[in-house]
Amino acid sequence: MAGFSSSLGAAAGDAELARLLAAEQQKAQLQLKVHGFTELCWDKCVEKPSSRLDSRTEACLQSCVERFVDTTLAVTGRFAQMVQKGGH
Amino acid sequence: MDDFSGGPIGGKVDSGMIMEQVKLQIAVANAQELLQRMTDKCFRKCVGKPGSSLDNSEQKCIAMCMDRYMDAWNTVSRTYNSRLQRERAQM
């Protein structure tokens, strides 16, 4: 998404600018994750679009995000173990 | 030459303008992401066998779908940010 990096600010010799740019980049990366989760969880949780999001759908969306984060942690954790044991 | 001191980054107009540009570009890219994904999802939900035009029910469905998709986006955003804060608090 954002192709810049804080090295732009560093190159300009402005530490404050570098810091601000890095912060914006991080925010942008978070936004992109939210886009990805919304796509995934929409498919899992939303049947027919109606006049509002009912509480069941809301709960499903929340659980979906939490379980995806859990899955990420589980995958990276186990993968690290596998690599440590010398095979993958 | 005017003195532009007192800006948010110690008076450097260039830095301020760069940050404004950057934030604007990010906002535009974010909106494009939203539109692209929302269009995809709502096409799938609302348009069955494609006809020669979008009929009334399809158009109504698309409008509702857009609202629900943005509701969903907000829910996901809130949930994800809360979770991140919880994870950070444990570190």
CSV table of N, CA and C in Angstrom, one decimal:
chain,number,residue,atom,x,y,z
A,1,MET,N,0.8,-1.2,0.0
A,1,MET,CA,0.0,0.0,0.0
A,1,MET,C,0.9,1.2,0.0
A,2,ALA,N,1.4,1.6,1.2
A,2,ALA,CA,2.2,2.8,1.2
A,2,ALA,C,3.6,2.4,0.9
A,3,GLY,N,4.2,3.0,-0.1
A,3,GLY,CA,5.5,2.6,-0.5
A,3,GLY,C,6.7,3.4,0.1
A,4,PHE,N,6.3,4.3,0.9
A,4,PHE,CA,7.3,5.1,1.6
A,4,PHE,C,7.8,4.4,2.8
A,5,SER,N,8.9,4.9,3.4
A,5,SER,CA,9.3,4.3,4.7
A,5,SER,C,10.0,5.4,5.4
A,6,SER,N,10.2,5.1,6.7
A,6,SER,CA,10.8,6.2,7.5
A,6,SER,C,12.2,6.5,7.1
A,7,SER,N,12.8,5.7,6.2
A,7,SER,CA,14.1,6.0,5.7
A,7,SER,C,14.1,7.3,4.9
A,8,LEU,N,12.9,7.7,4.4
A,8,LEU,CA,12.7,9.0,3.7
A,8,LEU,C,13.0,10.1,4.6
A,9,GLY,N,12.4,10.0,5.8
A,9,GLY,CA,12.7,11.0,6.8
A,9,GLY,C,14.1,11.0,7.3
A,10,ALA,N,14.6,9.7,7.4
A,10,ALA,CA,16.0,9.6,7.9
A,10,ALA,C,17.0,10.2,6.9
A,11,ALA,N,16.7,10.0,5.6
A,11,ALA,CA,17.5,10.5,4.5
A,11,ALA,C,17.5,12.0,4.6
A,12,ALA,N,16.4,12.6,4.9
A,12,ALA,CA,16.3,14.0,4.9
A,12,ALA,C,16.9,14.5,6.2
A,13,GLY,N,17.4,13.6,7.1
A,13,GLY,CA,18.1,14.1,8.3
A,13,GLY,C,17.1,14.6,9.3
A,14,ASP,N,15.9,14.2,9.3
A,14,ASP,CA,14.9,14.7,10.2
A,14,ASP,C,14.3,13.6,11.0
A,15,ALA,N,14.8,13.4,12.2
A,15,ALA,CA,14.4,12.3,13.0
A,15,ALA,C,12.9,12.3,13.3
A,16,GLU,N,12.4,13.5,13.6
A,16,GLU,CA,11.0,13.7,13.9
A,16,GLU,C,10.1,13.2,12.7
A,17,LEU,N,10.5,13.7,11.5
A,17,LEU,CA,9.8,13.3,10.3
A,17,LEU,C,9.8,11.8,10.2
A,18,ALA,N,11.0,11.2,10.4
A,18,ALA,CA,11.1,9.7,10.2
A,18,ALA,C,10.1,9.0,11.2
A,19,ARG,N,10.1,9.5,12.4
A,19,ARG,CA,9.2,8.9,13.4
A,19,ARG,C,7.7,9.0,13.0
A,20,LEU,N,7.3,10.2,12.5
A,20,LEU,CA,6.0,10.4,12.1
A,20,LEU,C,5.6,9.6,10.9
A,21,LEU,N,6.5,9.5,10.0
A,21,LEU,CA,6.2,8.6,8.8
A,21,LEU,C,6.1,7.2,9.2
A,22,ALA,N,7.0,6.7,10.1
A,22,ALA,CA,6.9,5.3,10.5
A,22,ALA,C,5.5,5.0,11.2
A,23,ALA,N,5.1,6.0,12.0
A,23,ALA,CA,3.8,5.9,12.7
A,23,ALA,C,2.7,5.8,11.6
A,24,GLU,N,2.7,6.6,10.6
A,24,GLU,CA,1.6,6.6,9.6
A,24,GLU,C,1.7,5.3,8.8
A,25,GLN,N,2.9,4.8,8.6
A,25,GLN,CA,3.0,3.5,7.8
A,25,GLN,C,2.4,2.4,8.7
A,26,GLN,N,2.7,2.4,10.0
A,26,GLN,CA,2.2,1.4,10.8
A,26,GLN,C,0.6,1.4,10.8
A,27,LYS,N,0.1,2.6,10.9
A,27,LYS,CA,-1.3,2.8,10.9
A,27,LYS,C,-1.9,2.2,9.6
A,28,ALA,N,-1.2,2.5,8.5
A,28,ALA,CA,-1.7,2.1,7.2
A,28,ALA,C,-1.7,0.5,7.1
A,29,GLN,N,-0.7,-0.1,7.7
A,29,GLN,CA,-0.6,-1.6,7.7
A,29,GLN,C,-1.7,-2.2,8.5
A,30,LEU,N,-2.0,-1.5,9.6
A,30,LEU,CA,-3.2,-2.0,10.5
A,30,LEU,C,-4.5,-1.9,9.7
A,31,GLN,N,-4.7,-0.8,9.0
A,31,GLN,CA,-5.9,-0.6,8.2
A,31,GLN,C,-6.0,-1.7,7.2
A,32,LEU,N,-4.9,-2.1,6.5
A,32,LEU,CA,-4.9,-3.1,5.5
A,32,LEU,C,-5.3,-4.4,6.1
A,33,LYS,N,-4.8,-4.7,7.3
A,33,LYS,CA,-5.2,-5.9,8.0
A,33,LYS,C,-6.7,-5.9,8.3
A,34,VAL,N,-7.3,-4.8,8.7
A,34,VAL,CA,-8.7,-4.7,9.0
A,34,VAL,C,-9.5,-5.0,7.7
A,35,HIS,N,-9.0,-4.5,6.6
A,35,HIS,CA,-9.6,-4.8,5.3
A,35,HIS,C,-9.7,-6.3,5.0
A,36,GLY,N,-8.5,-6.9,5.3
A,36,GLY,CA,-8.5,-8.4,5.1
A,36,GLY,C,-9.4,-9.2,6.0
A,37,PHE,N,-9.4,-8.8,7.3
A,37,PHE,CA,-10.3,-9.5,8.2
A,37,PHE,C,-11.7,-9.3,7.8
A,38,THR,N,-12.1,-8.1,7.4
A,38,THR,CA,-13.5,-7.8,7.1
A,38,THR,C,-13.9,-8.7,5.9
A,39,GLU,N,-13.1,-8.8,4.9
A,39,GLU,CA,-13.4,-9.7,3.8
A,39,GLU,C,-13.7,-11.1,4.3
A,40,LEU,N,-12.7,-11.6,5.0
A,40,LEU,CA,-12.8,-13.0,5.5
A,40,LEU,C,-14.0,-13.2,6.4
A,41,CYS,N,-14.2,-12.3,7.3
A,41,CYS,CA,-15.3,-12.5,8.3
A,41,CYS,C,-16.6,-12.2,7.8
A,42,TRP,N,-16.7,-11.3,6.8
A,42,TRP,CA,-18.0,-11.1,6.1
A,42,TRP,C,-18.5,-12.4,5.5
A,43,ASP,N,-17.6,-13.1,4.8
A,43,ASP,CA,-18.0,-14.4,4.2
A,43,ASP,C,-18.5,-15.4,5.3
A,44,LYS,N,-17.8,-15.4,6.4
A,44,LYS,CA,-18.2,-16.4,7.4
A,44,LYS,C,-19.5,-16.0,8.2
A,45,CYS,N,-19.7,-14.7,8.3
A,45,CYS,CA,-20.7,-14.2,9.2
A,45,CYS,C,-22.0,-13.6,8.6
A,46,VAL,N,-21.9,-13.1,7.4
A,46,VAL,CA,-23.0,-12.4,6.9
A,46,VAL,C,-23.7,-13.2,5.8
A,47,GLU,N,-25.0,-13.5,6.0
A,47,GLU,CA,-25.7,-14.3,5.0
A,47,GLU,C,-26.3,-13.3,4.0
A,48,LYS,N,-27.5,-12.7,4.4
A,48,LYS,CA,-28.1,-11.7,3.6
A,48,LYS,C,-28.0,-10.3,4.2
A,49,PRO,N,-27.6,-9.4,3.4
A,49,PRO,CA,-27.5,-8.0,3.9
A,49,PRO,C,-28.9,-7.6,4.3
A,50,SER,N,-29.1,-7.1,5.6
A,50,SER,CA,-30.4,-6.6,6.0
A,50,SER,C,-30.2,-5.1,6.5
A,51,SER,N,-31.3,-4.6,7.1
A,51,SER,CA,-31.3,-3.2,7.4
A,51,SER,C,-30.4,-2.8,8.6
A,52,ARG,N,-29.9,-3.8,9.3
A,52,ARG,CA,-28.9,-3.5,10.3
A,52,ARG,C,-28.1,-4.8,10.6
A,53,LEU,N,-27.0,-4.7,11.2
A,53,LEU,CA,-26.2,-5.8,11.7
A,53,LEU,C,-26.8,-6.3,13.0
A,54,ASP,N,-27.4,-7.5,13.0
A,54,ASP,CA,-28.0,-8.0,14.2
A,54,ASP,C,-26.9,-8.5,15.2
A,55,SER,N,-27.3,-8.7,16.4
A,55,SER,CA,-26.3,-9.0,17.5
A,55,SER,C,-25.6,-10.3,17.2
A,56,ARG,N,-26.3,-11.2,16.6
A,56,ARG,CA,-25.6,-12.5,16.3
A,56,ARG,C,-24.5,-12.3,15.3
A,57,THR,N,-24.7,-11.5,14.3
A,57,THR,CA,-23.7,-11.2,13.3
A,57,THR,C,-22.5,-10.4,13.9
A,58,GLU,N,-22.9,-9.4,14.7
A,58,GLU,CA,-21.8,-8.7,15.4
A,58,GLU,C,-20.9,-9.6,16.2
A,59,ALA,N,-21.6,-10.5,17.0
A,59,ALA,CA,-20.8,-11.4,17.8
A,59,ALA,C,-19.9,-12.3,16.9
A,60,CYS,N,-20.5,-12.7,15.8
A,60,CYS,CA,-19.7,-13.6,14.9
A,60,CYS,C,-18.5,-12.9,14.3
A,61,LEU,N,-18.7,-11.6,14.0
A,61,LEU,CA,-17.6,-10.8,13.4
A,61,LEU,C,-16.5,-10.7,14.5
A,62,GLN,N,-16.9,-10.4,15.7
A,62,GLN,CA,-15.9,-10.2,16.8
A,62,GLN,C,-15.2,-11.5,17.0
A,63,SER,N,-15.9,-12.6,17.1
A,63,SER,CA,-15.3,-13.9,17.3
A,63,SER,C,-14.3,-14.2,16.2
A,64,CYS,N,-14.7,-13.9,15.0
A,64,CYS,CA,-13.9,-14.2,13.8
A,64,CYS,C,-12.6,-13.5,13.9
A,65,VAL,N,-12.5,-12.3,14.3
A,65,VAL,CA,-11.3,-11.5,14.4
A,65,VAL,C,-10.4,-12.2,15.5
A,66,GLU,N,-11.0,-12.4,16.6
A,66,GLU,CA,-10.3,-13.0,17.8
A,66,GLU,C,-9.7,-14.4,17.4
A,67,ARG,N,-10.5,-15.2,16.8
A,67,ARG,CA,-10.0,-16.6,16.4
A,67,ARG,C,-9.0,-16.5,15.3
A,68,PHE,N,-9.0,-15.5,14.4
A,68,PHE,CA,-8.0,-15.4,13.4
A,68,PHE,C,-6.7,-15.0,14.1
A,69,VAL,N,-6.7,-14.1,15.0
A,69,VAL,CA,-5.5,-13.7,15.8
A,69,VAL,C,-5.0,-14.9,16.5
A,70,ASP,N,-5.9,-15.7,17.2
A,70,ASP,CA,-5.4,-16.9,17.9
A,70,ASP,C,-4.8,-17.8,16.9
A,71,THR,N,-5.4,-18.0,15.7
A,71,THR,CA,-4.8,-18.9,14.7
A,71,THR,C,-3.4,-18.4,14.3
A,72,THR,N,-3.3,-17.1,14.1
A,72,THR,CA,-2.0,-16.6,13.7
A,72,THR,C,-0.9,-16.9,14.8
A,73,LEU,N,-1.3,-16.7,16.0
A,73,LEU,CA,-0.4,-17.0,17.1
A,73,LEU,C,0.0,-18.5,17.2
A,74,ALA,N,-1.0,-19.3,17.0
A,74,ALA,CA,-0.8,-20.8,17.0
A,74,ALA,C,0.1,-21.2,15.9
A,75,VAL,N,-0.2,-20.7,14.7
A,75,VAL,CA,0.6,-21.1,13.5
A,75,VAL,C,2.1,-20.6,13.7
A,76,THR,N,2.3,-19.4,14.1
A,76,THR,CA,3.7,-18.9,14.2
A,76,THR,C,4.4,-19.6,15.3
A,77,GLY,N,3.7,-19.8,16.4
A,77,GLY,CA,4.3,-20.5,17.6
A,77,GLY,C,4.7,-21.9,17.2
A,78,ARG,N,3.8,-22.7,16.6
A,78,ARG,CA,4.2,-24.1,16.2
A,78,ARG,C,5.2,-24.1,15.2
A,79,PHE,N,5.1,-23.2,14.2
A,79,PHE,CA,6.1,-23.2,13.1
A,79,PHE,C,7.5,-22.9,13.7
A,80,ALA,N,7.6,-22.0,14.7
A,80,ALA,CA,8.9,-21.7,15.3
A,80,ALA,C,9.4,-23.0,16.0
A,81,GLN,N,8.5,-23.7,16.6
A,81,GLN,CA,9.0,-25.0,17.2
A,81,GLN,C,9.5,-26.0,16.2
A,82,MET,N,8.8,-26.1,15.1
A,82,MET,CA,9.1,-27.0,14.0
A,82,MET,C,10.5,-26.7,13.5
A,83,VAL,N,10.7,-25.4,13.3
A,83,VAL,CA,12.0,-24.9,12.7
A,83,VAL,C,13.2,-25.2,13.7
A,84,GLN,N,12.9,-25.0,15.0
A,84,GLN,CA,13.9,-25.2,16.0
A,84,GLN,C,14.3,-26.7,16.0
A,85,LYS,N,13.3,-27.6,15.8
A,85,LYS,CA,13.6,-29.0,15.9
A,85,LYS,C,14.3,-29.5,14.6
A,86,GLY,N,14.5,-28.6,13.7
A,86,GLY,CA,15.4,-28.8,12.5
A,86,GLY,C,14.7,-29.4,11.3
A,87,GLY,N,13.4,-29.4,11.3
A,87,GLY,CA,12.7,-29.9,10.1
A,87,GLY,C,11.5,-29.0,9.8
A,88,HIS,N,11.1,-28.9,8.6
A,88,HIS,CA,9.9,-28.2,8.2
A,88,HIS,C,9.5,-28.5,6.7
B,1,MET,N,11.4,37.0,3.7
B,1,MET,CA,10.8,35.6,3.7
B,1,MET,C,10.0,35.5,5.0
B,2,ASP,N,8.8,35.0,5.0
B,2,ASP,CA,8.0,34.9,6.2
B,2,ASP,C,8.6,33.8,7.1
B,3,ASP,N,8.4,33.9,8.4
B,3,ASP,CA,8.9,32.9,9.3
B,3,ASP,C,7.7,32.0,9.7
B,4,PHE,N,7.8,30.8,9.3
B,4,PHE,CA,6.7,29.8,9.6
B,4,PHE,C,7.0,29.0,10.8
B,5,SER,N,7.6,29.6,11.8
B,5,SER,CA,7.9,28.8,13.0
B,5,SER,C,6.6,28.6,13.8
B,6,GLY,N,6.6,27.7,14.7
B,6,GLY,CA,5.4,27.4,15.5
B,6,GLY,C,4.5,26.3,14.9
B,7,GLY,N,5.0,25.7,13.8
B,7,GLY,CA,4.2,24.6,13.2
B,7,GLY,C,4.3,23.4,14.1
B,8,PRO,N,3.6,22.3,13.7
B,8,PRO,CA,3.6,21.1,14.5
B,8,PRO,C,4.9,20.4,14.6
B,9,ILE,N,5.8,20.6,13.7
B,9,ILE,CA,7.1,19.9,13.8
B,9,ILE,C,8.2,20.9,13.9
B,10,GLY,N,8.1,21.7,14.9
B,10,GLY,CA,9.2,22.7,15.2
B,10,GLY,C,9.4,23.7,14.1
B,11,GLY,N,8.3,24.0,13.3
B,11,GLY,CA,8.3,25.1,12.4
B,11,GLY,C,8.8,24.8,11.0
B,12,LYS,N,9.0,23.5,10.7
B,12,LYS,CA,9.4,23.2,9.3
B,12,LYS,C,8.2,23.0,8.5
B,13,VAL,N,8.0,23.9,7.6
B,13,VAL,CA,6.8,23.8,6.7
B,13,VAL,C,6.9,22.6,5.9
B,14,ASP,N,8.1,22.3,5.3
B,14,ASP,CA,8.2,21.1,4.5
B,14,ASP,C,7.8,19.8,5.1
B,15,SER,N,8.2,19.6,6.4
B,15,SER,CA,7.8,18.4,7.1
B,15,SER,C,6.3,18.3,7.2
B,16,GLY,N,5.7,19.5,7.6
B,16,GLY,CA,4.2,19.5,7.8
B,16,GLY,C,3.5,19.2,6.5
B,17,MET,N,4.0,19.7,5.4
B,17,MET,CA,3.4,19.5,4.1
B,17,MET,C,3.5,18.1,3.7
B,18,ILE,N,4.7,17.5,3.9
B,18,ILE,CA,5.0,16.1,3.6
B,18,ILE,C,4.0,15.2,4.3
B,19,MET,N,3.8,15.5,5.6
B,19,MET,CA,2.9,14.6,6.4
B,19,MET,C,1.5,14.7,5.9
B,20,GLU,N,1.1,16.0,5.6
B,20,GLU,CA,-0.3,16.1,5.1
B,20,GLU,C,-0.5,15.3,3.8
B,21,GLN,N,0.5,15.4,2.9
B,21,GLN,CA,0.4,14.7,1.6
B,21,GLN,C,0.3,13.2,1.9
B,22,VAL,N,1.2,12.7,2.8
B,22,VAL,CA,1.3,11.3,3.1
B,22,VAL,C,0.0,10.8,3.7
B,23,LYS,N,-0.6,11.6,4.6
B,23,LYS,CA,-1.9,11.2,5.2
B,23,LYS,C,-3.0,11.2,4.2
B,24,LEU,N,-2.9,12.1,3.3
B,24,LEU,CA,-4.0,12.2,2.3
B,24,LEU,C,-3.9,11.0,1.3
B,25,GLN,N,-2.6,10.7,0.9
B,25,GLN,CA,-2.4,9.5,0.0
B,25,GLN,C,-2.9,8.2,0.7
B,26,ILE,N,-2.6,8.1,2.0
B,26,ILE,CA,-3.0,6.9,2.7
B,26,ILE,C,-4.5,6.8,2.8
B,27,ALA,N,-5.1,8.0,3.0
B,27,ALA,CA,-6.6,8.0,3.1
B,27,ALA,C,-7.2,7.6,1.8
B,28,VAL,N,-6.7,8.1,0.7
B,28,VAL,CA,-7.2,7.7,-0.6
B,28,VAL,C,-7.0,6.3,-0.9
B,29,ALA,N,-5.8,5.7,-0.6
B,29,ALA,CA,-5.6,4.3,-0.8
B,29,ALA,C,-6.5,3.5,0.1
B,30,ASN,N,-6.8,3.9,1.3
B,30,ASN,CA,-7.7,3.2,2.2
B,30,ASN,C,-9.1,3.1,1.6
B,31,ALA,N,-9.5,4.3,1.1
B,31,ALA,CA,-10.9,4.3,0.5
B,31,ALA,C,-11.0,3.4,-0.7
B,32,GLN,N,-9.9,3.4,-1.5
B,32,GLN,CA,-9.9,2.5,-2.7
B,32,GLN,C,-10.0,1.1,-2.3
B,33,GLU,N,-9.2,0.7,-1.3
B,33,GLU,CA,-9.3,-0.7,-0.8
B,33,GLU,C,-10.7,-1.0,-0.4
B,34,LEU,N,-11.3,-0.1,0.4
B,34,LEU,CA,-12.7,-0.4,0.9
B,34,LEU,C,-13.7,-0.5,-0.3
B,35,LEU,N,-13.6,0.4,-1.2
B,35,LEU,CA,-14.5,0.3,-2.4
B,35,LEU,C,-14.4,-0.9,-3.2
B,36,GLN,N,-13.1,-1.3,-3.4
B,36,GLN,CA,-12.9,-2.5,-4.2
B,36,GLN,C,-13.4,-3.8,-3.6
B,37,ARG,N,-13.1,-3.9,-2.3
B,37,ARG,CA,-13.6,-5.1,-1.6
B,37,ARG,C,-15.1,-5.1,-1.4
B,38,MET,N,-15.6,-4.0,-1.1
B,38,MET,CA,-17.1,-3.8,-0.8
B,38,MET,C,-17.8,-4.1,-2.1
B,39,THR,N,-17.3,-3.6,-3.2
B,39,THR,CA,-18.0,-3.9,-4.5
B,39,THR,C,-18.0,-5.4,-4.8
B,40,ASP,N,-16.9,-6.0,-4.6
B,40,ASP,CA,-16.8,-7.5,-4.8
B,40,ASP,C,-17.8,-8.2,-4.0
B,41,LYS,N,-17.8,-7.9,-2.7
B,41,LYS,CA,-18.7,-8.7,-1.8
B,41,LYS,C,-20.2,-8.4,-2.1
B,42,CYS,N,-20.5,-7.2,-2.4
B,42,CYS,CA,-21.9,-6.8,-2.7
B,42,CYS,C,-22.4,-7.3,-4.1
B,43,PHE,N,-21.4,-7.4,-5.0
B,43,PHE,CA,-21.8,-8.0,-6.3
B,43,PHE,C,-22.2,-9.5,-6.0
B,44,ARG,N,-21.3,-10.2,-5.3
B,44,ARG,CA,-21.6,-11.6,-5.0
B,44,ARG,C,-22.9,-11.8,-4.3
B,45,LYS,N,-23.2,-10.9,-3.3
B,45,LYS,CA,-24.4,-11.1,-2.5
B,45,LYS,C,-25.7,-10.7,-3.2
B,46,CYS,N,-25.6,-9.8,-4.1
B,46,CYS,CA,-26.8,-9.1,-4.6
B,46,CYS,C,-27.1,-9.4,-6.1
B,47,VAL,N,-26.1,-9.7,-6.8
B,47,VAL,CA,-26.4,-9.9,-8.3
B,47,VAL,C,-26.3,-11.4,-8.6
B,48,GLY,N,-27.5,-12.0,-8.9
B,48,GLY,CA,-27.5,-13.4,-9.2
B,48,GLY,C,-27.1,-13.6,-10.7
B,49,LYS,N,-28.0,-14.1,-11.5
B,49,LYS,CA,-27.7,-14.2,-12.9
B,49,LYS,C,-27.7,-12.8,-13.5
B,50,PRO,N,-26.5,-12.4,-14.0
B,50,PRO,CA,-26.5,-11.0,-14.5
B,50,PRO,C,-27.4,-10.8,-15.7
B,51,GLY,N,-28.3,-9.7,-15.5
B,51,GLY,CA,-29.2,-9.4,-16.6
B,51,GLY,C,-28.7,-8.3,-17.4
B,52,SER,N,-29.6,-7.6,-18.1
B,52,SER,CA,-29.1,-6.5,-19.0
B,52,SER,C,-29.0,-5.2,-18.3
B,53,SER,N,-29.4,-5.2,-17.0
B,53,SER,CA,-29.2,-4.0,-16.2
B,53,SER,C,-29.4,-4.4,-14.7
B,54,LEU,N,-29.1,-3.6,-13.8
B,54,LEU,CA,-29.3,-3.8,-12.4
B,54,LEU,C,-30.8,-3.5,-12.1
B,55,ASP,N,-31.6,-4.5,-11.7
B,55,ASP,CA,-33.0,-4.2,-11.4
B,55,ASP,C,-33.1,-3.5,-10.0
B,56,ASN,N,-34.3,-3.1,-9.7
B,56,ASN,CA,-34.6,-2.4,-8.4
B,56,ASN,C,-34.1,-3.1,-7.2
B,57,SER,N,-34.5,-4.4,-7.1
B,57,SER,CA,-34.1,-5.2,-5.9
B,57,SER,C,-32.6,-5.3,-5.8
B,58,GLU,N,-31.9,-5.4,-6.9
B,58,GLU,CA,-30.5,-5.5,-6.9
B,58,GLU,C,-29.9,-4.2,-6.4
B,59,GLN,N,-30.4,-3.1,-6.9
B,59,GLN,CA,-29.9,-1.8,-6.4
B,59,GLN,C,-30.1,-1.6,-4.9
B,60,LYS,N,-31.3,-2.0,-4.5
B,60,LYS,CA,-31.6,-1.8,-3.0
B,60,LYS,C,-30.7,-2.7,-2.2
B,61,CYS,N,-30.5,-3.9,-2.7
B,61,CYS,CA,-29.6,-4.8,-2.0
B,61,CYS,C,-28.2,-4.3,-1.9
B,62,ILE,N,-27.7,-3.7,-3.0
B,62,ILE,CA,-26.4,-3.1,-3.1
B,62,ILE,C,-26.2,-2.0,-2.0
B,63,ALA,N,-27.3,-1.1,-2.0
B,63,ALA,CA,-27.2,0.0,-1.0
B,63,ALA,C,-27.1,-0.5,0.4
B,64,MET,N,-28.0,-1.5,0.7
B,64,MET,CA,-28.0,-2.1,2.1
B,64,MET,C,-26.7,-2.8,2.4
B,65,CYS,N,-26.2,-3.5,1.4
B,65,CYS,CA,-25.0,-4.3,1.5
B,65,CYS,C,-23.8,-3.4,1.9
B,66,MET,N,-23.8,-2.2,1.2
B,66,MET,CA,-22.7,-1.2,1.4
B,66,MET,C,-22.7,-0.8,2.9
B,67,ASP,N,-24.0,-0.5,3.4
B,67,ASP,CA,-24.1,0.0,4.8
B,67,ASP,C,-23.6,-1.1,5.7
B,68,ARG,N,-24.1,-2.3,5.4
B,68,ARG,CA,-23.7,-3.5,6.3
B,68,ARG,C,-22.2,-3.7,6.3
B,69,TYR,N,-21.6,-3.6,5.1
B,69,TYR,CA,-20.2,-3.9,4.9
B,69,TYR,C,-19.4,-2.9,5.8
B,70,MET,N,-19.8,-1.6,5.7
B,70,MET,CA,-19.1,-0.6,6.5
B,70,MET,C,-19.3,-0.8,8.0
B,71,ASP,N,-20.6,-1.2,8.4
B,71,ASP,CA,-20.8,-1.6,9.8
B,71,ASP,C,-19.8,-2.7,10.2
B,72,ALA,N,-19.7,-3.7,9.3
B,72,ALA,CA,-18.8,-4.8,9.6
B,72,ALA,C,-17.4,-4.4,9.7
B,73,TRP,N,-17.0,-3.5,8.8
B,73,TRP,CA,-15.6,-2.9,8.9
B,73,TRP,C,-15.3,-2.3,10.2
B,74,ASN,N,-16.3,-1.5,10.6
B,74,ASN,CA,-16.1,-0.8,11.9
B,74,ASN,C,-16.0,-1.8,13.1
B,75,THR,N,-16.9,-2.8,13.1
B,75,THR,CA,-16.8,-3.8,14.1
B,75,THR,C,-15.5,-4.5,14.1
B,76,VAL,N,-15.0,-4.9,13.0
B,76,VAL,CA,-13.7,-5.6,12.9
B,76,VAL,C,-12.6,-4.7,13.3
B,77,SER,N,-12.7,-3.4,12.9
B,77,SER,CA,-11.6,-2.5,13.3
B,77,SER,C,-11.5,-2.3,14.8
B,78,ARG,N,-12.7,-2.1,15.5
B,78,ARG,CA,-12.8,-2.0,16.9
B,78,ARG,C,-12.2,-3.2,17.6
B,79,THR,N,-12.7,-4.4,17.2
B,79,THR,CA,-12.3,-5.7,17.8
B,79,THR,C,-10.8,-5.9,17.6
B,80,TYR,N,-10.3,-5.6,16.4
B,80,TYR,CA,-8.9,-5.9,16.2
B,80,TYR,C,-8.0,-4.9,17.1
B,81,ASN,N,-8.4,-3.6,17.1
B,81,ASN,CA,-7.6,-2.7,17.9
B,81,ASN,C,-7.7,-3.0,19.4
B,82,SER,N,-8.8,-3.5,19.9
B,82,SER,CA,-8.9,-3.9,21.3
B,82,SER,C,-8.0,-5.1,21.6
B,83,ARG,N,-8.0,-6.0,20.6
B,83,ARG,CA,-7.2,-7.2,20.8
B,83,ARG,C,-5.7,-6.9,20.8
B,84,LEU,N,-5.3,-6.0,19.9
B,84,LEU,CA,-3.9,-5.5,19.9
B,84,LEU,C,-3.5,-4.9,21.2
B,85,GLN,N,-4.4,-4.1,21.8
B,85,GLN,CA,-4.1,-3.4,23.0
B,85,GLN,C,-3.9,-4.5,24.1
B,86,ARG,N,-4.8,-5.5,24.1
B,86,ARG,CA,-4.7,-6.6,25.1
B,86,ARG,C,-3.4,-7.3,25.0
B,87,GLU,N,-3.0,-7.6,23.7
B,87,GLU,CA,-1.8,-8.3,23.5
B,87,GLU,C,-0.6,-7.5,24.0
B,88,ARG,N,-0.6,-6.2,23.7
B,88,ARG,CA,0.5,-5.3,24.1
B,88,ARG,C,0.6,-5.2,25.6
B,89,ALA,N,-0.6,-5.2,26.3
B,89,ALA,CA,-0.6,-5.1,27.7
B,89,ALA,C,0.1,-6.3,28.4
B,90,GLN,N,0.1,-7.4,27.7
B,90,GLN,CA,0.6,-8.7,28.3
B,90,GLN,C,2.1,-8.8,28.0
B,91,MET,N,2.7,-7.9,27.2
B,91,MET,CA,4.1,-8.0,26.9
B,91,MET,C,5.0,-7.4,27.9
